[in-house]
Amino acid sequence: MCRKLSLSLRQFFQGIMYKGELISLVVAMSWTATALFAEVASKRMGSLALNVLRMILSLLLLGATLWITLGVPFPLMADGQTWFWLSLSGFVGYVLGDFCLFQSYVLMNSRFGQLFMTLASPAAAITAWMLLGEHMKPLAVLGMIVTLVGISLSIMSKGEENGKKLELKLPLKGVLFGIGAGMGQGVGLVLSKVGMEYYSAAIAANGITDMASYINENALFPVSLDFMMPFASTMIRAITGFMGFTIALLLFSKTAKHLFIEGLHDSRAMSCALGAAIFGPFVGVSLSLMATLYTSAGIAQTIMATTPVLIIAPSWFLFRQKVTPLEVIGAVIAVLGVTLFFI
């Protein structure tokens, strides 16, 4: 019964046009939900405690998913190089990037925090140029400038004392954390790409030339390896994230330990942490890796970069945050700047 249903779903999925683009749109919406959940949870239990809890929940979800679909609760056939590059990606993207992102939620809010995530594309382009030798087109340089202009429009305002002088309307510390979050996301994305290339090579070295044809019949709900590899890759990154955040929690912050224990007894914090785990590492990150398998990385990244625009309406509706026309224009311009990287 489960195998027939799995086959039917696979045939249905294969028949869908623009799979990569649709997956990318789901990712953008997923990251919007993650940001909203994480803003509430971060302010109730702190970013460090939230990240530890989020990694635990993500590992449980990913392990259960791999066990059901592939018959094993861990990344299948991943070799040492795969673990190294994806772990490095997890450290940069999760431990450094997500810590900065969630701190920006506490100091600013999720709407402005996500705005700085448009810096991921410039960071990824520069990292790919340095590590992979990929050339940057003139439009990519223009895209960096446009993105920075869009962010600047959203975070600057006229001073109260001198109406003509522009000044930062957000905490400087929050802005710095936002920049760190965008940089971590972009660099981590390139490292993930390298790691998944090694993962594909490791699977091929095991005699599997077509991942779409590899299905473990012992799985409860068999799914082909090509479809599940992004989830397995995400699990490696999440393991590193869990280790990094746990070490930081135990060694560097007594307050975070207290907040973590309190958070376990806070039903709203726990429900929001679960939402952040489901829509973040489990769905969002896994599907973002999957999207690049079905469409170009440029198209996927451009669609996924629309989160700063998508989050404006729910931020106003749920949190009653004041949104100015200039902030909306700035967010749109920042996203348009991202698109220039991939024209």
One Martini backbone bead per residue (centre of mass of N, CA, C, O) as a GRO file, in nm:
protein
  343
    1MET     BB    1   0.061   0.061  -0.024
    2CYS     BB    2   0.304   0.257   0.025
    3ARG     BB    3   0.444   0.198  -0.249
    4LYS     BB    4   0.211   0.291  -0.433
    5LEU     BB    5   0.195   0.577  -0.322
    6SER     BB    6   0.487   0.656  -0.381
    7LEU     BB    7   0.468   0.615  -0.690
    8SER     BB    8   0.236   0.813  -0.742
    9LEU     BB    9   0.379   1.066  -0.629
   10ARG     BB   10   0.619   1.055  -0.823
   11GLN     BB   11   0.459   1.080  -1.086
   12PHE     BB   12   0.329   1.348  -1.012
   13PHE     BB   13   0.594   1.509  -0.974
   14GLN     BB   14   0.711   1.459  -1.264
   15GLY     BB   15   0.454   1.616  -1.405
   16ILE     BB   16   0.557   1.876  -1.302
   17MET     BB   17   0.594   2.197  -1.371
   18TYR     BB   18   0.827   2.390  -1.235
   19LYS     BB   19   0.951   2.265  -0.973
   20GLY     BB   20   1.177   2.454  -0.877
   21GLU     BB   21   1.001   2.711  -0.856
   22LEU     BB   22   0.791   2.600  -0.655
   23ILE     BB   23   0.991   2.524  -0.433
   24SER     BB   24   1.105   2.811  -0.394
   25LEU     BB   25   0.836   2.934  -0.299
   26VAL     BB   26   0.806   2.752  -0.052
   27VAL     BB   27   1.064   2.850   0.082
   28ALA     BB   28   0.988   3.147   0.116
   29MET     BB   29   0.741   3.081   0.298
   30SER     BB   30   0.896   2.918   0.509
   31TRP     BB   31   1.088   3.151   0.598
   32THR     BB   32   0.865   3.333   0.693
   33ALA     BB   33   0.761   3.148   0.918
   34THR     BB   34   1.026   3.118   1.069
   35ALA     BB   35   1.066   3.415   1.143
   36LEU     BB   36   0.806   3.446   1.313
   37PHE     BB   37   0.863   3.222   1.517
   38ALA     BB   38   1.155   3.317   1.603
   39GLU     BB   39   1.085   3.590   1.720
   40VAL     BB   40   0.920   3.489   1.957
   41ALA     BB   41   1.122   3.280   2.078
   42SER     BB   42   1.372   3.466   2.114
   43LYS     BB   43   1.226   3.668   2.318
   44ARG     BB   44   1.170   3.424   2.537
   45MET     BB   45   1.476   3.241   2.516
   46GLY     BB   46   1.671   3.305   2.315
   47SER     BB   47   1.888   3.226   2.061
   48LEU     BB   48   2.059   2.993   2.175
   49ALA     BB   49   1.837   2.815   2.296
   50LEU     BB   50   1.673   2.791   2.038
   51ASN     BB   51   1.891   2.652   1.859
   52VAL     BB   52   1.916   2.396   2.020
   53LEU     BB   53   1.619   2.309   2.003
   54ARG     BB   54   1.597   2.320   1.692
   55MET     BB   55   1.812   2.099   1.634
   56ILE     BB   56   1.676   1.869   1.780
   57LEU     BB   57   1.410   1.871   1.621
   58SER     BB   58   1.540   1.839   1.340
   59LEU     BB   59   1.679   1.564   1.386
   60LEU     BB   60   1.423   1.407   1.443
   61LEU     BB   61   1.282   1.467   1.171
   62LEU     BB   62   1.508   1.368   0.980
   63GLY     BB   63   1.547   1.082   1.091
   64ALA     BB   64   1.256   0.987   1.043
   65THR     BB   65   1.246   1.040   0.738
   66LEU     BB   66   1.483   0.855   0.653
   67TRP     BB   67   1.371   0.594   0.776
   68ILE     BB   68   1.104   0.583   0.609
   69THR     BB   69   1.244   0.629   0.308
   70LEU     BB   70   1.549   0.462   0.349
   71GLY     BB   71   1.584   0.279   0.632
   72VAL     BB   72   1.761   0.518   0.761
   73PRO     BB   73   1.866   0.761   1.031
   74PHE     BB   74   2.092   0.843   0.808
   75PRO     BB   75   2.338   0.926   0.602
   76LEU     BB   76   2.375   0.780   0.301
   77MET     BB   77   2.700   0.728   0.177
   78ALA     BB   78   2.873   0.922   0.336
   79ASP     BB   79   3.171   1.070   0.332
   80GLY     BB   80   3.428   1.254   0.451
   81GLN     BB   81   3.400   1.497   0.253
   82THR     BB   82   3.103   1.540   0.298
   83TRP     BB   83   3.120   1.597   0.602
   84PHE     BB   84   3.312   1.835   0.592
   85TRP     BB   85   3.155   2.039   0.404
   86LEU     BB   86   2.875   2.023   0.552
   87SER     BB   87   2.986   2.101   0.830
   88LEU     BB   88   3.101   2.372   0.748
   89SER     BB   89   2.827   2.478   0.656
   90GLY     BB   90   2.689   2.448   0.934
   91PHE     BB   91   2.871   2.643   1.087
   92VAL     BB   92   2.827   2.895   0.910
   93GLY     BB   93   2.508   2.886   0.872
   94TYR     BB   94   2.422   2.818   1.170
   95VAL     BB   95   2.610   2.908   1.403
   96LEU     BB   96   2.663   3.191   1.279
   97GLY     BB   97   2.417   3.281   1.107
   98ASP     BB   98   2.170   3.209   1.301
   99PHE     BB   99   2.263   3.362   1.543
  100CYS     BB  100   2.257   3.639   1.408
  101LEU     BB  101   1.963   3.631   1.315
  102PHE     BB  102   1.824   3.594   1.599
  103GLN     BB  103   1.951   3.848   1.720
  104SER     BB  104   1.812   4.041   1.521
  105TYR     BB  105   1.526   3.982   1.622
  106VAL     BB  106   1.568   4.097   1.907
  107LEU     BB  107   1.681   4.391   1.819
  108MET     BB  108   1.455   4.399   1.609
  109ASN     BB  109   1.325   4.205   1.351
  110SER     BB  110   1.227   3.983   1.110
  111ARG     BB  111   1.202   4.185   0.878
  112PHE     BB  112   1.494   4.302   0.898
  113GLY     BB  113   1.646   4.037   0.907
  114GLN     BB  114   1.556   3.946   0.616
  115LEU     BB  115   1.675   4.180   0.459
  116PHE     BB  116   1.981   4.091   0.512
  117MET     BB  117   1.957   3.820   0.338
  118THR     BB  118   2.029   3.958   0.060
  119LEU     BB  119   2.347   3.921   0.117
  120ALA     BB  120   2.386   3.626   0.023
  121SER     BB  121   2.450   3.667  -0.276
  122PRO     BB  122   2.715   3.826  -0.258
  123ALA     BB  123   2.856   3.619  -0.075
  124ALA     BB  124   2.834   3.381  -0.274
  125ALA     BB  125   2.983   3.510  -0.515
  126ILE     BB  126   3.254   3.559  -0.371
  127THR     BB  127   3.302   3.267  -0.274
  128ALA     BB  128   3.292   3.133  -0.557
  129TRP     BB  129   3.533   3.293  -0.663
  130MET     BB  130   3.742   3.191  -0.446
  131LEU     BB  131   3.681   2.867  -0.452
  132LEU     BB  132   3.568   2.812  -0.776
  133GLY     BB  133   3.623   3.041  -1.001
  134GLU     BB  134   3.385   3.220  -1.040
  135HIS     BB  135   3.245   3.450  -1.238
  136MET     BB  136   3.172   3.795  -1.236
  137LYS     BB  137   2.943   3.992  -1.344
  138PRO     BB  138   2.861   4.315  -1.385
  139LEU     BB  139   2.568   4.271  -1.272
  140ALA     BB  140   2.661   4.171  -0.992
  141VAL     BB  141   2.778   4.437  -0.898
  142LEU     BB  142   2.516   4.593  -0.934
  143GLY     BB  143   2.354   4.415  -0.737
  144MET     BB  144   2.505   4.499  -0.483
  145ILE     BB  145   2.430   4.797  -0.495
  146VAL     BB  146   2.121   4.769  -0.500
  147THR     BB  147   2.094   4.613  -0.237
  148LEU     BB  148   2.223   4.831  -0.054
  149VAL     BB  149   2.017   5.050  -0.123
  150GLY     BB  150   1.764   4.903  -0.022
  151ILE     BB  151   1.855   4.871   0.271
  152SER     BB  152   1.906   5.172   0.330
  153LEU     BB  153   1.613   5.272   0.288
  154SER     BB  154   1.496   5.093   0.532
  155ILE     BB  155   1.719   5.194   0.778
  156MET     BB  156   1.668   5.492   0.708
  157SER     BB  157   1.642   5.830   0.852
  158LYS     BB  158   1.531   6.117   0.964
  159GLY     BB  159   1.618   6.327   1.184
  160GLU     BB  160   1.476   6.500   1.447
  161GLU     BB  161   1.672   6.751   1.458
  162ASN     BB  162   1.762   6.681   1.145
  163GLY     BB  163   1.571   6.648   0.862
  164LYS     BB  164   1.829   6.608   0.649
  165LYS     BB  165   1.953   6.389   0.823
  166LEU     BB  166   2.076   6.078   0.810
  167GLU     BB  167   1.979   5.784   1.005
  168LEU     BB  168   1.985   5.523   1.209
  169LYS     BB  169   1.686   5.329   1.314
  170LEU     BB  170   1.876   5.107   1.418
  171PRO     BB  171   2.056   4.900   1.582
  172LEU     BB  172   2.381   4.843   1.530
  173LYS     BB  173   2.394   4.553   1.637
  174GLY     BB  174   2.167   4.445   1.457
  175VAL     BB  175   2.302   4.508   1.186
  176LEU     BB  176   2.553   4.331   1.229
  177PHE     BB  177   2.394   4.069   1.258
  178GLY     BB  178   2.259   4.084   0.980
  179ILE     BB  179   2.519   4.071   0.816
  180GLY     BB  180   2.615   3.800   0.934
  181ALA     BB  181   2.373   3.636   0.830
  182GLY     BB  182   2.409   3.682   0.525
  183MET     BB  183   2.698   3.575   0.506
  184GLY     BB  184   2.646   3.289   0.619
  185GLN     BB  185   2.442   3.201   0.406
  186GLY     BB  186   2.621   3.235   0.151
  187VAL     BB  187   2.865   3.061   0.231
  188GLY     BB  188   2.701   2.804   0.307
  189LEU     BB  189   2.589   2.752   0.021
  190VAL     BB  190   2.856   2.688  -0.119
  191LEU     BB  191   2.942   2.458   0.072
  192SER     BB  192   2.697   2.282   0.004
  193LYS     BB  193   2.758   2.242  -0.292
  194VAL     BB  194   3.022   2.093  -0.247
  195GLY     BB  195   2.909   1.865  -0.064
  196MET     BB  196   2.703   1.750  -0.279
  197GLU     BB  197   2.914   1.668  -0.485
  198TYR     BB  198   3.052   1.461  -0.298
  199TYR     BB  199   2.799   1.294  -0.247
  200SER     BB  200   2.750   1.204  -0.539
  201ALA     BB  201   3.029   1.063  -0.565
  202ALA     BB  202   2.987   0.859  -0.332
  203ILE     BB  203   2.743   0.717  -0.457
  204ALA     BB  204   2.883   0.632  -0.723
  205ALA     BB  205   3.108   0.460  -0.572
  206ASN     BB  206   2.859   0.250  -0.492
  207GLY     BB  207   2.718   0.197  -0.793
  208ILE     BB  208   2.532   0.462  -0.831
  209THR     BB  209   2.416   0.616  -1.132
  210ASP     BB  210   2.095   0.629  -1.037
  211MET     BB  211   1.916   0.776  -0.791
  212ALA     BB  212   1.620   0.740  -0.901
  213SER     BB  213   1.652   0.405  -0.881
  214TYR     BB  214   1.701   0.424  -0.573
  215ILE     BB  215   1.534   0.181  -0.361
  216ASN     BB  216   1.436   0.095  -0.041
  217GLU     BB  217   1.240  -0.178   0.038
  218ASN     BB  218   1.263  -0.144   0.368
  219ALA     BB  219   1.099   0.088   0.359
  220LEU     BB  220   0.801   0.220   0.454
  221PHE     BB  221   0.843   0.484   0.243
  222PRO     BB  222   0.958   0.476  -0.052
  223VAL     BB  223   1.237   0.677  -0.169
  224SER     BB  224   1.437   0.827  -0.362
  225LEU     BB  225   1.761   0.943  -0.333
  226ASP     BB  226   1.741   1.215  -0.490
  227PHE     BB  227   1.509   1.330  -0.303
  228MET     BB  228   1.676   1.279  -0.009
  229MET     BB  229   1.960   1.414  -0.011
  230PRO     BB  230   1.892   1.695   0.110
  231PHE     BB  231   1.812   1.579   0.389
  232ALA     BB  232   2.084   1.446   0.450
  233SER     BB  233   2.250   1.706   0.428
  234THR     BB  234   2.099   1.861   0.651
  235MET     BB  235   2.176   1.669   0.882
  236ILE     BB  236   2.475   1.729   0.886
  237ARG     BB  237   2.441   2.030   0.947
  238ALA     BB  238   2.270   1.988   1.212
  239ILE     BB  239   2.484   1.844   1.378
  240THR     BB  240   2.677   2.083   1.386
  241GLY     BB  241   2.480   2.283   1.507
  242PHE     BB  242   2.429   2.134   1.770
  243MET     BB  243   2.721   2.125   1.872
  244GLY     BB  244   2.781   2.430   1.866
  245PHE     BB  245   2.543   2.531   2.048
  246THR     BB  246   2.602   2.350   2.293
  247ILE     BB  247   2.882   2.454   2.359
  248ALA     BB  248   2.796   2.750   2.392
  249LEU     BB  249   2.591   2.698   2.621
  250LEU     BB  250   2.799   2.559   2.829
  251LEU     BB  251   3.049   2.785   2.812
  252PHE     BB  252   2.924   3.107   2.747
  253SER     BB  253   2.614   3.082   2.892
  254LYS     BB  254   2.422   3.115   3.171
  255THR     BB  255   2.161   3.246   3.069
  256ALA     BB  256   2.092   3.034   2.847
  257LYS     BB  257   2.042   2.799   3.036
  258HIS     BB  258   1.804   2.924   3.183
  259LEU     BB  259   1.631   2.977   2.927
  260PHE     BB  260   1.613   2.683   2.838
  261ILE     BB  261   1.460   2.575   3.086
  262GLU     BB  262   1.225   2.773   3.067
  263GLY     BB  263   1.138   2.703   2.772
  264LEU     BB  264   1.036   2.408   2.840
  265HIS     BB  265   0.785   2.565   3.015
  266ASP     BB  266   0.707   2.720   2.745
  267SER     BB  267   0.457   2.679   2.527
  268ARG     BB  268   0.505   2.907   2.322
  269ALA     BB  269   0.807   2.864   2.274
  270MET     BB  270   0.781   2.566   2.184
  271SER     BB  271   0.588   2.605   1.942
  272CYS     BB  272   0.778   2.806   1.792
  273ALA     BB  273   1.024   2.618   1.778
  274LEU     BB  274   0.882   2.404   1.608
  275GLY     BB  275   0.816   2.588   1.370
  276ALA     BB  276   1.115   2.666   1.311
  277ALA     BB  277   1.204   2.371   1.253
  278ILE     BB  278   1.013   2.292   1.025
  279PHE     BB  279   1.052   2.561   0.834
  280GLY     BB  280   1.353   2.535   0.834
  281PRO     BB  281   1.557   2.278   0.825
  282PHE     BB  282   1.346   2.075   0.720
  283VAL     BB  283   1.208   2.236   0.481
  284GLY     BB  284   1.366   2.485   0.375
  285VAL     BB  285   1.657   2.373   0.340
  286SER     BB  286   1.594   2.114   0.186
  287LEU     BB  287   1.436   2.256  -0.052
  288SER     BB  288   1.667   2.441  -0.141
  289LEU     BB  289   1.842   2.205  -0.241
  290MET     BB  290   1.628   2.081  -0.433
  291ALA     BB  291   1.579   2.317  -0.630
  292THR     BB  292   1.869   2.291  -0.771
  293LEU     BB  293   1.783   2.015  -0.922
  294TYR     BB  294   1.528   2.166  -1.108
  295THR     BB  295   1.700   2.431  -1.120
  296SER     BB  296   1.855   2.703  -1.120
  297ALA     BB  297   2.022   2.872  -0.882
  298GLY     BB  298   1.930   3.155  -0.968
  299ILE     BB  299   1.624   3.115  -0.966
  300ALA     BB  300   1.599   3.007  -0.681
  301GLN     BB  301   1.730   3.249  -0.530
  302THR     BB  302   1.536   3.466  -0.629
  303ILE     BB  303   1.274   3.349  -0.509
  304MET     BB  304   1.382   3.313  -0.212
  305ALA     BB  305   1.443   3.637  -0.185
  306THR     BB  306   1.126   3.727  -0.122
  307THR     BB  307   1.087   3.731   0.188
  308PRO     BB  308   1.107   4.044   0.262
  309VAL     BB  309   0.823   4.084   0.120
  310LEU     BB  310   0.636   3.859   0.240
  311ILE     BB  311   0.669   3.961   0.555
  312ILE     BB  312   0.517   4.229   0.577
  313ALA     BB  313   0.217   4.153   0.619
  314PRO     BB  314   0.239   3.959   0.873
  315SER     BB  315   0.381   4.169   1.054
  316TRP     BB  316   0.141   4.363   1.060
  317PHE     BB  317  -0.087   4.163   1.145
  318LEU     BB  318   0.052   4.019   1.402
  319PHE     BB  319   0.248   4.280   1.525
  320ARG     BB  320   0.189   4.576   1.436
  321GLN     BB  321   0.393   4.686   1.240
  322LYS     BB  322   0.543   4.952   1.119
  323VAL     BB  323   0.499   5.046   0.769
  324THR     BB  324   0.675   5.198   0.528
  325PRO     BB  325   0.709   5.283   0.204
  326LEU     BB  326   1.025   5.284   0.209
  327GLU     BB  327   1.055   4.991   0.312
  328VAL     BB  328   0.919   4.856   0.074
  329ILE     BB  329   1.100   4.969  -0.148
  330GLY     BB  330   1.366   4.860  -0.031
  331ALA     BB  331   1.292   4.558  -0.047
  332VAL     BB  332   1.245   4.546  -0.351
  333ILE     BB  333   1.525   4.646  -0.437
  334ALA     BB  334   1.688   4.422  -0.300
  335VAL     BB  335   1.562   4.193  -0.470
  336LEU     BB  336   1.641   4.307  -0.747
  337GLY     BB  337   1.943   4.284  -0.692
  338VAL     BB  338   1.948   3.974  -0.689
  339THR     BB  339   1.858   3.925  -0.988
  340LEU     BB  340   2.128   4.037  -1.122
  341PHE     BB  341   2.305   3.778  -1.065
  342PHE     BB  342   2.110   3.591  -1.292
  343ILE     BB  343   2.121   3.736  -1.592
   0.00000   0.00000   0.00000
